[in-house]
Coordinates of C-alpha atoms in Angstrom, one line a residue:
X1 CA 76.5 86.1 -169.3
X2 CA 80.0 87.6 -169.2
X3 CA 81.4 90.6 -170.9
X4 CA 85.2 90.5 -170.9
X5 CA 87.5 93.4 -171.8
X6 CA 91.1 92.0 -171.7
X7 CA 92.9 90.1 -174.3
X8 CA 91.8 89.3 -177.8
X9 CA 91.0 86.1 -179.7
X10 CA 90.7 85.4 -183.4
X11 CA 88.5 82.5 -184.4
X12 CA 88.9 81.3 -188.0
X13 CA 86.7 78.7 -189.7
X14 CA 87.5 77.2 -193.1
X15 CA 86.1 74.4 -195.2
X16 CA 89.1 72.4 -196.7
X17 CA 88.8 71.1 -200.3
X18 CA 88.4 67.3 -200.4
X19 CA 91.7 65.5 -200.8
X20 CA 93.8 68.4 -199.7
X21 CA 93.7 67.8 -195.9
X22 CA 97.4 67.0 -195.6
X23 CA 98.4 70.0 -197.7
X24 CA 96.2 72.2 -195.5
X25 CA 97.7 70.8 -192.3
X26 CA 101.2 71.7 -193.5
X27 CA 100.1 75.2 -194.5
X28 CA 98.2 75.7 -191.2
X29 CA 101.4 74.7 -189.3
X30 CA 103.2 77.5 -191.1
X31 CA 100.5 80.0 -190.2
X32 CA 100.6 79.0 -186.5
X33 CA 104.4 79.2 -186.5
X34 CA 104.2 82.7 -187.9
X35 CA 101.5 83.8 -185.4
X36 CA 103.4 82.5 -182.4
X37 CA 106.5 84.5 -183.4
X38 CA 104.3 87.6 -183.4
X39 CA 104.4 89.9 -180.3
X40 CA 101.6 89.1 -177.9
X41 CA 100.5 85.7 -179.2
X42 CA 99.8 83.7 -176.1
X43 CA 98.4 80.5 -177.6
X44 CA 96.8 78.8 -180.5
X45 CA 94.2 76.0 -180.8
X46 CA 93.4 73.9 -183.8
X47 CA 90.1 72.0 -183.9
X48 CA 89.9 69.5 -186.9
X49 CA 86.4 68.5 -188.1
X50 CA 84.7 65.9 -186.1
X51 CA 83.3 62.7 -187.7
X52 CA 80.2 63.6 -189.7
X53 CA 80.9 67.3 -189.7
X54 CA 82.4 67.7 -193.1
X55 CA 85.7 69.4 -193.6
X56 CA 85.3 72.5 -191.5
X57 CA 88.3 73.4 -189.4
X58 CA 88.3 75.9 -186.6
X59 CA 91.5 77.7 -185.5
X60 CA 91.8 80.1 -182.6
X61 CA 94.6 82.6 -181.9
X62 CA 94.9 84.2 -178.5
X63 CA 96.7 87.6 -178.1
X64 CA 97.5 89.5 -174.9
X65 CA 96.1 92.8 -176.3
X66 CA 93.7 93.8 -179.1
X67 CA 96.4 96.0 -180.7
X68 CA 98.7 93.0 -181.0
X69 CA 96.0 91.0 -182.7
X70 CA 95.3 93.9 -185.0
X71 CA 99.0 94.0 -186.0
X72 CA 98.9 90.3 -186.8
X73 CA 95.7 90.7 -188.9
X74 CA 97.2 93.5 -191.0
X75 CA 100.7 92.0 -191.3
X76 CA 102.3 91.3 -194.6
X77 CA 103.4 87.8 -193.5
X78 CA 99.8 86.8 -192.7
X79 CA 98.5 88.3 -196.0
X80 CA 101.0 86.4 -198.0
X81 CA 100.2 83.1 -196.2
X82 CA 96.4 83.6 -196.7
X83 CA 97.0 84.1 -200.4
X84 CA 98.9 80.8 -200.6
X85 CA 96.2 79.0 -198.6
X86 CA 93.2 80.2 -200.7
X87 CA 93.6 77.3 -203.1
X88 CA 93.2 74.8 -200.3
X89 CA 89.8 76.0 -199.0
X90 CA 86.2 76.1 -200.3
X91 CA 84.4 79.4 -200.2
X92 CA 85.6 82.3 -198.0
X93 CA 87.1 81.8 -194.6
X94 CA 85.0 83.0 -191.7
X95 CA 86.7 84.9 -188.9
X96 CA 85.5 86.5 -185.7
X97 CA 87.5 88.7 -183.3
X98 CA 86.5 88.3 -179.6
X99 CA 87.7 90.9 -177.2
X100 CA 88.3 89.5 -173.8
X101 CA 87.2 86.0 -172.8
X102 CA 87.5 84.4 -169.4
X103 CA 89.6 81.3 -168.9
X104 CA 87.3 78.2 -168.8
X105 CA 87.9 75.6 -166.1
X106 CA 85.9 72.9 -168.0
X107 CA 85.9 71.6 -171.5
X108 CA 82.3 71.9 -172.8
X109 CA 81.1 72.1 -176.3
X110 CA 80.8 75.6 -177.7
X111 CA 78.6 77.2 -180.3
X112 CA 80.1 80.2 -182.0
X113 CA 77.1 82.2 -183.2
X114 CA 77.7 85.3 -185.3
X115 CA 75.2 87.8 -186.7
X116 CA 75.6 90.8 -189.0
X117 CA 73.1 93.2 -187.5
X118 CA 71.1 95.5 -189.7
X119 CA 71.9 99.2 -189.2
X120 CA 69.7 100.8 -186.6
X121 CA 68.6 97.5 -185.2
X122 CA 71.4 97.1 -182.6
X123 CA 69.3 97.7 -179.5
X124 CA 66.5 95.4 -180.8
X125 CA 69.1 92.8 -181.5
X126 CA 70.6 93.0 -178.0
X127 CA 67.2 92.6 -176.4
X128 CA 66.4 89.6 -178.6
X129 CA 69.8 88.0 -177.9
X130 CA 69.4 88.4 -174.2
X131 CA 66.0 86.6 -174.5
X132 CA 67.6 83.8 -176.4
X133 CA 70.3 83.4 -173.7
X134 CA 67.7 83.5 -171.0
X135 CA 65.9 80.7 -172.6
X136 CA 69.1 78.7 -173.3
X137 CA 69.9 78.7 -169.6
X138 CA 66.8 76.6 -168.9
X139 CA 68.1 73.7 -171.2
X140 CA 69.9 70.7 -169.7
X141 CA 73.7 71.0 -170.0
X142 CA 74.0 74.8 -170.3
X143 CA 77.2 76.0 -168.7
X144 CA 77.6 79.6 -169.7
X145 CA 77.7 82.3 -172.4
X146 CA 79.8 85.2 -173.4
X147 CA 78.9 88.0 -175.8
X148 CA 81.3 90.1 -178.0
X149 CA 80.4 93.3 -179.8
X150 CA 81.8 94.3 -183.2
X151 CA 85.4 95.4 -183.3
X152 CA 85.8 98.7 -185.1
X153 CA 88.0 98.5 -188.2
X154 CA 88.2 94.7 -188.1
X155 CA 84.8 93.2 -188.2
X156 CA 81.1 94.2 -188.1
X157 CA 79.6 91.0 -186.7
X158 CA 78.2 90.4 -183.2
X159 CA 79.4 87.1 -181.7
X160 CA 78.0 85.0 -178.9
X161 CA 79.6 81.9 -177.4
X162 CA 77.2 79.5 -175.8
X163 CA 78.6 76.4 -174.0
X164 CA 76.9 73.1 -173.1
X165 CA 78.2 70.0 -171.4
X166 CA 77.9 67.8 -174.4
X167 CA 77.4 67.9 -178.1
X168 CA 74.0 66.3 -177.6
X169 CA 72.9 69.0 -175.1
X170 CA 74.0 71.7 -177.6
X171 CA 72.2 70.1 -180.5
X172 CA 69.0 69.6 -178.4
X173 CA 69.0 73.4 -177.8
X174 CA 69.8 74.4 -181.4
X175 CA 67.1 72.1 -182.8
X176 CA 64.5 72.9 -180.1
X177 CA 61.1 74.5 -181.0
X178 CA 62.0 77.3 -178.5
X179 CA 65.2 78.3 -180.3
X180 CA 63.7 77.8 -183.8
X181 CA 60.8 80.2 -183.0
X182 CA 63.2 82.7 -181.4
X183 CA 65.4 82.6 -184.5
X184 CA 62.5 83.3 -186.8
X185 CA 61.5 86.3 -184.6
X186 CA 65.1 87.6 -184.6
X187 CA 65.7 87.5 -188.3
X188 CA 64.2 91.0 -188.7
X189 CA 67.3 92.3 -186.8
X190 CA 70.1 90.7 -188.8
X191 CA 71.1 90.0 -192.4
X192 CA 73.6 87.1 -191.9
X193 CA 73.4 84.3 -189.3
X194 CA 76.2 81.6 -188.9
X195 CA 76.7 78.9 -186.3
X196 CA 79.9 76.9 -185.8
X197 CA 80.2 74.1 -183.2
X198 CA 83.6 73.4 -181.6
X199 CA 84.3 70.5 -179.2
X200 CA 86.1 72.8 -176.7
X201 CA 85.4 75.5 -174.2
X202 CA 88.5 77.4 -175.5
X203 CA 90.3 76.6 -172.3
X204 CA 94.0 76.7 -171.7
X205 CA 94.7 80.3 -172.7
X206 CA 96.1 81.1 -169.3
X207 CA 97.7 77.9 -168.1
X208 CA 100.5 75.7 -169.4
X209 CA 99.0 72.5 -168.0
X210 CA 95.9 72.5 -170.3
X211 CA 95.7 70.7 -173.7
X212 CA 92.8 70.6 -176.1
X213 CA 91.3 67.7 -177.9
X214 CA 93.6 66.5 -180.6
X215 CA 96.6 68.4 -179.3
X216 CA 99.3 67.5 -176.8
X217 CA 99.2 69.5 -173.5
X218 CA 101.5 72.5 -173.6
X219 CA 103.4 71.5 -170.5
X220 CA 107.0 72.5 -170.1
X221 CA 109.4 69.5 -169.6
X222 CA 110.4 68.8 -166.0
X223 CA 113.9 70.1 -166.5
X224 CA 112.7 73.4 -167.8
X225 CA 110.4 73.8 -164.9
X226 CA 113.3 73.1 -162.5
X227 CA 115.5 75.6 -164.3
X228 CA 112.7 78.3 -164.0
X229 CA 111.9 77.6 -160.4
X230 CA 115.6 77.8 -159.4
X231 CA 115.9 81.1 -161.2
X232 CA 112.9 82.5 -159.3
X233 CA 113.5 80.8 -155.9
X234 CA 117.2 81.5 -155.3
X235 CA 116.9 85.3 -154.8
X236 CA 113.9 84.8 -152.5
X237 CA 115.7 82.3 -150.3
X238 CA 118.8 84.6 -150.0
X239 CA 116.7 87.6 -149.0
X240 CA 114.7 85.6 -146.5
X241 CA 117.9 84.2 -145.0
X242 CA 118.7 87.8 -143.8
X243 CA 115.2 87.9 -142.2
X244 CA 115.8 84.6 -140.6
X245 CA 118.9 85.9 -139.0
X246 CA 116.9 88.8 -137.6
X247 CA 114.4 86.4 -136.1
X248 CA 117.1 84.4 -134.5
X249 CA 118.6 87.5 -133.0
X250 CA 115.3 88.1 -131.0
X251 CA 115.2 84.5 -129.8
X252 CA 112.7 83.0 -132.2
X253 CA 112.9 79.1 -132.1
X254 CA 114.6 77.6 -135.2
X255 CA 111.5 75.6 -136.2
X256 CA 109.4 78.8 -136.1
X257 CA 112.0 80.6 -138.2
X258 CA 111.9 77.8 -140.8
X259 CA 108.1 77.8 -140.9
X260 CA 108.0 81.6 -141.5
X261 CA 110.7 81.5 -144.2
X262 CA 109.0 78.6 -145.9
X263 CA 105.6 80.3 -145.9
X264 CA 107.0 83.5 -147.3
X265 CA 109.1 81.6 -149.9
X266 CA 106.0 79.8 -151.2
X267 CA 103.9 83.0 -151.3
X268 CA 106.6 85.1 -153.0
X269 CA 107.3 82.3 -155.5
X270 CA 103.6 81.6 -156.3
X271 CA 102.3 85.1 -156.6
X272 CA 105.3 87.3 -157.5
X273 CA 108.3 85.5 -158.9
X274 CA 106.9 82.6 -161.0
X275 CA 104.3 84.7 -162.9
X276 CA 107.1 87.1 -163.9
X277 CA 109.5 84.3 -164.9
X278 CA 106.7 82.3 -166.8
X279 CA 105.8 85.4 -168.8
X280 CA 109.4 86.4 -169.6
X281 CA 110.4 82.8 -170.6
X282 CA 107.1 81.8 -172.3
X283 CA 108.9 81.7 -175.7
X284 CA 111.1 78.9 -174.2
X285 CA 108.8 77.2 -171.7
X286 CA 105.8 76.6 -173.9
X287 CA 106.6 73.6 -176.1
X288 CA 104.5 74.8 -179.1
X289 CA 106.6 78.0 -179.3
X290 CA 110.0 76.3 -179.3
X291 CA 110.3 75.6 -183.0
X292 CA 114.0 76.1 -183.5
X293 CA 117.3 75.0 -181.9
X294 CA 118.3 78.7 -181.7
X295 CA 115.3 79.5 -179.5
X296 CA 115.9 76.5 -177.3
X297 CA 119.6 77.5 -176.7
X298 CA 118.6 81.1 -176.2
X299 CA 116.2 80.1 -173.4
X300 CA 118.8 78.0 -171.7
X301 CA 121.4 80.8 -172.0
X302 CA 119.1 83.4 -170.5
X303 CA 118.4 81.1 -167.5
X304 CA 122.0 80.3 -166.9
X305 CA 122.9 84.0 -167.2
X306 CA 120.2 84.8 -164.7
X307 CA 121.7 82.3 -162.3
X308 CA 125.2 83.8 -162.7
X309 CA 124.0 87.3 -162.2
X310 CA 122.1 86.3 -159.0
X311 CA 125.0 84.5 -157.5
X312 CA 127.4 87.3 -158.4
X313 CA 125.1 90.0 -157.0
X314 CA 124.5 88.2 -153.7
X315 CA 128.2 87.3 -153.4
X316 CA 129.1 91.0 -153.8
X317 CA 126.3 92.0 -151.3
X318 CA 127.7 89.5 -148.8
X319 CA 131.2 91.0 -149.1
X320 CA 129.8 94.5 -148.6
X321 CA 127.7 93.5 -145.5
X322 CA 130.4 91.4 -143.9

């Protein structure tokens, strides 16, 4: 069981009115577009209902910081969009805020279980929940769990994510006598109990090369990757060329110089330069965020400007040192 403290995720579940699926899709696209323009929004995932699961949709919004998610939740643009979308859904939308959340490296099926715990029963609830998770670990297909406590000022529910390899494994646990008996025992600790099943482990929050079921992978086009790598690599190569000259001055063989320079270039590019460039240019690199020609041109302009500044700076430096 993991408790995470960085980042914040909003998971929203809605039941769409029959016959209004296409209208809902168009409205949801507008919500996602508005969210991705908000500061701190790293990614979104949409999970349409699976066959035989009715009309329940699950949408997740990942933000870098809890404060940024709170700003989105309380924003006028979101409030206005929700008012427009109320006519498209049945009953009230269910939303859970999850603080933290580790990146998943697999794509299992996840049960999102939320409880509204009775006042004064919090410690009893935690003890009961831990026993439930301990029992769940013994079932075939269990891959992990994460627990999330209430978020002050946003929601009062306790949320647990439980992951299994397959939908069948998850259903076997949910329908088991063991869980049924534990659920009956635990009802004295909470007033509301809800379970939602999503065919995803909520992976892809931290990598561009992951895509979820029903969505195209958010991979930058090759030309953008080349632009970004050149922007990050050129300063490294120039700096290391000065070091290579120093190695040559002390008699280091050329093949050794090239190996050292290559190793340092790869290390600096992988762990220093590219993370900075990827974060700074995320609005342009991530395909789902490039929704306008203006944003596309802005990204290209920033990269080209970066090239020009780098070349000019090192040209000036070369004049000074020569």
